[in-house]
PDB file of C-alpha atoms in Angstrom:
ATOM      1  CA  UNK A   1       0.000   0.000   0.000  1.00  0.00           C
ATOM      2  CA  UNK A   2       1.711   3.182  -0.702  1.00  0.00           C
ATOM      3  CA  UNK A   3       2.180   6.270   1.510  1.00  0.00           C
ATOM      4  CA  UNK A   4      -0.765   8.799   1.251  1.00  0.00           C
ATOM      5  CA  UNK A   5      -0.220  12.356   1.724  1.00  0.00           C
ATOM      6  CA  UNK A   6      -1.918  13.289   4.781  1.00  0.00           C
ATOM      7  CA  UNK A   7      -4.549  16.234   3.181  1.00  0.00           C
ATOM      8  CA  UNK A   8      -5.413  12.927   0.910  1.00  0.00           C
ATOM      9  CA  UNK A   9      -5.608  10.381   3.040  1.00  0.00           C
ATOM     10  CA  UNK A  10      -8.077  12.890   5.296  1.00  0.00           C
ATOM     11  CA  UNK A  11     -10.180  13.565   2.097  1.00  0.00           C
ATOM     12  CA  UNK A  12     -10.451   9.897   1.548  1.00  0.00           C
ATOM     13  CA  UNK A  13     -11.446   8.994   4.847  1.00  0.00           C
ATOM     14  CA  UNK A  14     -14.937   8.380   4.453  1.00  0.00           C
ATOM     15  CA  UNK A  15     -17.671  10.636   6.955  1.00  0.00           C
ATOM     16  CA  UNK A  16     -16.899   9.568  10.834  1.00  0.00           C
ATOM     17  CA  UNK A  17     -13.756   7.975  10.581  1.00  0.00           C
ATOM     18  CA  UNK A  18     -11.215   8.037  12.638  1.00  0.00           C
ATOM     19  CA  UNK A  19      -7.705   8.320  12.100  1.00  0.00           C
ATOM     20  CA  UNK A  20      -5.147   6.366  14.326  1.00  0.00           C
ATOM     21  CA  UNK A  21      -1.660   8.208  15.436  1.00  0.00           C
ATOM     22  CA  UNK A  22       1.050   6.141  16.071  1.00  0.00           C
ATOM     23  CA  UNK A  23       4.235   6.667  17.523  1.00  0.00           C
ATOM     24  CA  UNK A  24       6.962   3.698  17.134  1.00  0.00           C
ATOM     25  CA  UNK A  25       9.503   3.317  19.472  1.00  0.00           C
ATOM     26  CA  UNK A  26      11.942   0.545  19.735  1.00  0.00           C
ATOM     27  CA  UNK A  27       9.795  -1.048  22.757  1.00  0.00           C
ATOM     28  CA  UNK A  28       6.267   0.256  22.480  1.00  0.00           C
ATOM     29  CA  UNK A  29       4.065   1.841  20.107  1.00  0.00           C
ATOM     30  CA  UNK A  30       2.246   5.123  21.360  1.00  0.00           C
ATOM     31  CA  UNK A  31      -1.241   4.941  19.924  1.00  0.00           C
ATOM     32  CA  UNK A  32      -3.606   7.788  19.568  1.00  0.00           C
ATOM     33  CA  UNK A  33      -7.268   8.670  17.928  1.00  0.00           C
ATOM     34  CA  UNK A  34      -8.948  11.173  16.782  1.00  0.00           C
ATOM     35  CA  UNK A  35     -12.471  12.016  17.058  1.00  0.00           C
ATOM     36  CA  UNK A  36     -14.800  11.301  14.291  1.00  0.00           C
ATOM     37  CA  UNK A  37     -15.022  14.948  13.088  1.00  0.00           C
ATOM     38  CA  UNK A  38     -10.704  14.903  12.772  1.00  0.00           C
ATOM     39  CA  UNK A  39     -10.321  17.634  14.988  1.00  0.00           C
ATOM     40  CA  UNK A  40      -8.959  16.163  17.885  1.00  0.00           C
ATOM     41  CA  UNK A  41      -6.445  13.643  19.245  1.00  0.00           C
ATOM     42  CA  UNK A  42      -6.242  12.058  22.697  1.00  0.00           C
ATOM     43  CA  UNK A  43      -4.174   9.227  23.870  1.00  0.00           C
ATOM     44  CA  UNK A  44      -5.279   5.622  23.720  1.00  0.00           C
ATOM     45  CA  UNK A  45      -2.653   3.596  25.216  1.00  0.00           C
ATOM     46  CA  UNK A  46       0.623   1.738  23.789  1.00  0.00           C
ATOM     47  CA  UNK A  47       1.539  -1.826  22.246  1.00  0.00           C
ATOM     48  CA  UNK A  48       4.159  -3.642  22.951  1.00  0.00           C
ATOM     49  CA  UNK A  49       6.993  -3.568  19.686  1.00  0.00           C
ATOM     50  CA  UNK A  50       6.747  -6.978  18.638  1.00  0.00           C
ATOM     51  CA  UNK A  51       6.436  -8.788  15.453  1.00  0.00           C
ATOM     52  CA  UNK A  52       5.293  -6.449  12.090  1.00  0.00           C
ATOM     53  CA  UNK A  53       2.435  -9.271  11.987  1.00  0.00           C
ATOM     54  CA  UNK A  54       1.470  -9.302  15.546  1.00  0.00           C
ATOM     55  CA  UNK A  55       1.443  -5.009  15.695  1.00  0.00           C
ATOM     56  CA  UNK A  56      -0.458  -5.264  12.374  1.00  0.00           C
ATOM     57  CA  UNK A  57      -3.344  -7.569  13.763  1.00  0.00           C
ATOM     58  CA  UNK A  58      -3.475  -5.270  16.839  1.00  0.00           C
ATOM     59  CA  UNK A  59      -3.459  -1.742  15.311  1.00  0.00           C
ATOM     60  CA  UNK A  60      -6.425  -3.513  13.028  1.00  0.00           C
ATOM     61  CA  UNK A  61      -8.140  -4.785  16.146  1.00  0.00           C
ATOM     62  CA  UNK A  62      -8.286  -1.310  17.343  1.00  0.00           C
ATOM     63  CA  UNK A  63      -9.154   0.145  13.796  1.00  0.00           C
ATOM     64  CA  UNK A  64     -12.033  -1.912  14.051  1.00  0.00           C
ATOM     65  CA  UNK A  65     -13.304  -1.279  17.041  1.00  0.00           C
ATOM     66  CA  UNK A  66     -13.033   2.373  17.399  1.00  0.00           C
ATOM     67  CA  UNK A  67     -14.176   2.993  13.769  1.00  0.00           C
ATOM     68  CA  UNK A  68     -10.658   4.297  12.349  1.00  0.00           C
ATOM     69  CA  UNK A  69     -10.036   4.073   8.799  1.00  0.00           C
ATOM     70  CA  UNK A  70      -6.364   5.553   8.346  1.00  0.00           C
ATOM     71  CA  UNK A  71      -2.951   5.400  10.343  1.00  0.00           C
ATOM     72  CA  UNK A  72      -0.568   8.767  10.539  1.00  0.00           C
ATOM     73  CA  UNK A  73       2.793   7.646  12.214  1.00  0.00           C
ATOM     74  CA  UNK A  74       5.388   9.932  13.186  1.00  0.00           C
ATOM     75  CA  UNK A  75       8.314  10.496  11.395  1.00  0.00           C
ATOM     76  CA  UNK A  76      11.582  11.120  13.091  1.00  0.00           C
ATOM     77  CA  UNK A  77      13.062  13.596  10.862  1.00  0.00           C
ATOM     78  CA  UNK A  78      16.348  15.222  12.143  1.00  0.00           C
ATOM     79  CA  UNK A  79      16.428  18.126  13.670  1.00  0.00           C
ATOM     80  CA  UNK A  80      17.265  20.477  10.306  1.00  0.00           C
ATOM     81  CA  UNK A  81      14.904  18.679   8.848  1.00  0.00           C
ATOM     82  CA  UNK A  82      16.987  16.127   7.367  1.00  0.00           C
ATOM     83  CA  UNK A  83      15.757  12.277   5.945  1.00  0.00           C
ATOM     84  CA  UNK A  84      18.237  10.153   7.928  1.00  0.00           C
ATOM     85  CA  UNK A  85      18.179   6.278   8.667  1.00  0.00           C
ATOM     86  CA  UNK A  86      16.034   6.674  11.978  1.00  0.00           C
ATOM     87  CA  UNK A  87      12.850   8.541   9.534  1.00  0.00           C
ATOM     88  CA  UNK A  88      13.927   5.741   6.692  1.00  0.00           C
ATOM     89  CA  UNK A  89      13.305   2.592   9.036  1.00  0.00           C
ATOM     90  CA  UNK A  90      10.292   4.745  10.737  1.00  0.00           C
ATOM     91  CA  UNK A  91       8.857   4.963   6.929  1.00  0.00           C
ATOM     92  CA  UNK A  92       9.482   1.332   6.190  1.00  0.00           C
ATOM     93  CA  UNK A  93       7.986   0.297   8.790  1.00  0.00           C
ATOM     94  CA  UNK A  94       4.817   2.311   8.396  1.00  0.00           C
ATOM     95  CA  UNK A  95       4.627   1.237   4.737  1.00  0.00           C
ATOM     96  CA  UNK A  96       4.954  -2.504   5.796  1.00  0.00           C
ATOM     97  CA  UNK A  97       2.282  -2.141   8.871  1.00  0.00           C
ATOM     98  CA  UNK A  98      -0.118  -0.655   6.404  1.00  0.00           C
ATOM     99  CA  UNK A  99      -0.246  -3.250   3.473  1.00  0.00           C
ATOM    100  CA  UNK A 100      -0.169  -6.161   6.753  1.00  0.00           C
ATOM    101  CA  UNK A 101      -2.959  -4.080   8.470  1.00  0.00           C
ATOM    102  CA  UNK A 102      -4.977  -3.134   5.317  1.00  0.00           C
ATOM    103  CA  UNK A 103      -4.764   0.407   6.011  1.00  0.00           C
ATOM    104  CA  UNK A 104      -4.054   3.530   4.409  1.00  0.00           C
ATOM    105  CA  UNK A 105      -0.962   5.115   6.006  1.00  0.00           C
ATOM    106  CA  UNK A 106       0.229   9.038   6.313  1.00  0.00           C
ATOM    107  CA  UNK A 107       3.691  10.377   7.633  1.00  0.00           C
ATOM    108  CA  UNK A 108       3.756  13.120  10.004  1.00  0.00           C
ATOM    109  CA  UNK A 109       6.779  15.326  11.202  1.00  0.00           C
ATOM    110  CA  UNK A 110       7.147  14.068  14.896  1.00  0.00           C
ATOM    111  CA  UNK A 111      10.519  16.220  16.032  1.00  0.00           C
ATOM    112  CA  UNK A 112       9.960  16.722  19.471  1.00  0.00           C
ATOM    113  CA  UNK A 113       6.663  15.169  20.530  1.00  0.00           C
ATOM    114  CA  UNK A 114       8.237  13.156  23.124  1.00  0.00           C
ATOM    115  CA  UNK A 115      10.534  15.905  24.239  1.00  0.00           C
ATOM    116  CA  UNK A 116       7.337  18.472  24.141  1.00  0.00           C
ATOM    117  CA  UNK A 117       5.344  15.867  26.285  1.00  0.00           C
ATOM    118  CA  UNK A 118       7.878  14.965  28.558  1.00  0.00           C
ATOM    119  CA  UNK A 119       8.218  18.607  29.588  1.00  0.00           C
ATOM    120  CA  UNK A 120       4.527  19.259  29.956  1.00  0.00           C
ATOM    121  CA  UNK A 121       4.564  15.978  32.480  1.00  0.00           C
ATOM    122  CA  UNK A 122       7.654  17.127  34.684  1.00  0.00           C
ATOM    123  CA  UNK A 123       5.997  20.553  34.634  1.00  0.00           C
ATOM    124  CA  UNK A 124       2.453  18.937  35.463  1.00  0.00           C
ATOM    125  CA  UNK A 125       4.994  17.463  38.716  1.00  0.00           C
ATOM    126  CA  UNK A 126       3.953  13.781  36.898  1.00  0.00           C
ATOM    127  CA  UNK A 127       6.281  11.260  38.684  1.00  0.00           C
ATOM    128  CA  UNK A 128       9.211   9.226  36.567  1.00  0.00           C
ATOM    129  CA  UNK A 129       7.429   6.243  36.841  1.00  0.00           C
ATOM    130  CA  UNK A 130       3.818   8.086  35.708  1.00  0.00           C
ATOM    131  CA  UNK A 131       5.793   9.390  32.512  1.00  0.00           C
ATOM    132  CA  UNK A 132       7.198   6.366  31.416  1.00  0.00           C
ATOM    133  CA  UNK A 133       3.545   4.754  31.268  1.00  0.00           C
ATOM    134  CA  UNK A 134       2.030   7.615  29.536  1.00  0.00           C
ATOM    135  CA  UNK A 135       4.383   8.875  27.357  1.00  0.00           C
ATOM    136  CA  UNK A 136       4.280   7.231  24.204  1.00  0.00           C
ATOM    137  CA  UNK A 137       0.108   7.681  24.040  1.00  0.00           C
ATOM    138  CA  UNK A 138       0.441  11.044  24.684  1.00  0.00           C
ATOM    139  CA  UNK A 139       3.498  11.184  21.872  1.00  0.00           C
ATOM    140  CA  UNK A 140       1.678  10.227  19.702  1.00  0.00           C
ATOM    141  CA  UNK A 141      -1.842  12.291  20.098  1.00  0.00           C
ATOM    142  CA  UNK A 142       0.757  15.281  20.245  1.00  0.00           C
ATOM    143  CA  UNK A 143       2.191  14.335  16.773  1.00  0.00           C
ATOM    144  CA  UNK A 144      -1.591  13.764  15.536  1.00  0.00           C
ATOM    145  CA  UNK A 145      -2.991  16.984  16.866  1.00  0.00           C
ATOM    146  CA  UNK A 146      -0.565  18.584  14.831  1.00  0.00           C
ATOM    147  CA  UNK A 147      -1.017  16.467  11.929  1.00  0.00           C
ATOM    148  CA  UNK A 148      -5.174  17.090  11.910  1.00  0.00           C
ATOM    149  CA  UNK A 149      -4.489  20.889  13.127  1.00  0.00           C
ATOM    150  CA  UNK A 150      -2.047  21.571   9.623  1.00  0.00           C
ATOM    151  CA  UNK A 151      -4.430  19.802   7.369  1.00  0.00           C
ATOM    152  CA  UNK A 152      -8.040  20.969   8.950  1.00  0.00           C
ATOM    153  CA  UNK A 153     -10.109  22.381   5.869  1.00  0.00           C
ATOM    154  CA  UNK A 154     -10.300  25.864   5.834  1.00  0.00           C
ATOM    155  CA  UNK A 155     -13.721  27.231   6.850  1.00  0.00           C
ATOM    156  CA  UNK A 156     -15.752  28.956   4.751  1.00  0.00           C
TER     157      UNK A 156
END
């Protein structure tokens, strides 16, 4: 399944879908949604990094039953803005869960969502072990909200 551009993909969608936000790490998978009118993300919890197969069948699962019809994962560009191996594997990996999954799949800019989040925890006085549970959901709503907030439709 190819990569969609994410103004496409959001066109596509059909009336009261969701899309699903994910943020891959090398041990779990932040996952966020969006409501059904694509305006705003919240956490949803995290998957284990496991198997491309096993991730697949569970991102599905939760496409499924939350009424979701496209993925946006983040995409660890470098810091200028650079395509470097970390973004490459990120957008390999997306393009691989996608055609397992059966789902249309978007790439969002996500420098800084973890840093970003992390701050607003310590400052929230979150404890270490709090943030390290919570995290990677709220990663990756925080690259989603940006993704749905730089593509909403212009009113009018």
């Amino acid at each position: 399944m190819p990569l969609f551009n994410l103004t496409d993909l959001r066109a596509a969608l059909p009336r009261g879908q969701r899309l699903i936000g994910l943020d891959p790490g090398s041990k779990l998978i932040g996952v966020a949604l969006s409501d059904v009118l694509l305006m705003l993300a919240s956490p949803y919890g995290s998957l284990k990094r496991g198997k491309l197969r096993a991730n697949a069948a569970e991102v599905l699962a939760i496409a499924r039953q939350q009424g979701a019809g496209g993925l946006v994962v983040g995409l660890p560009l470098g810091m200028d803005g650079s395509f470097g191996p970390a973004a490459q594997a990120a957008k390999d990996w997306a393009m691989a869960l996608g055609e397992a999954a059966g789902l249309p799949v978007a790439l969002w800019d996500e420098r800084l969502s973890s840093s970003a989040v992390n701050r607003a925890m310590i400052e929230a006085d979150m404890t270490r072990a709090k943030r390290a549970a919570a995290v990677d959901a709220a990663a990756a709503a925080y690259t989603l909200q940006s993704a749905l907030d730089a593509t909403r439709p212009a009113a009018g």
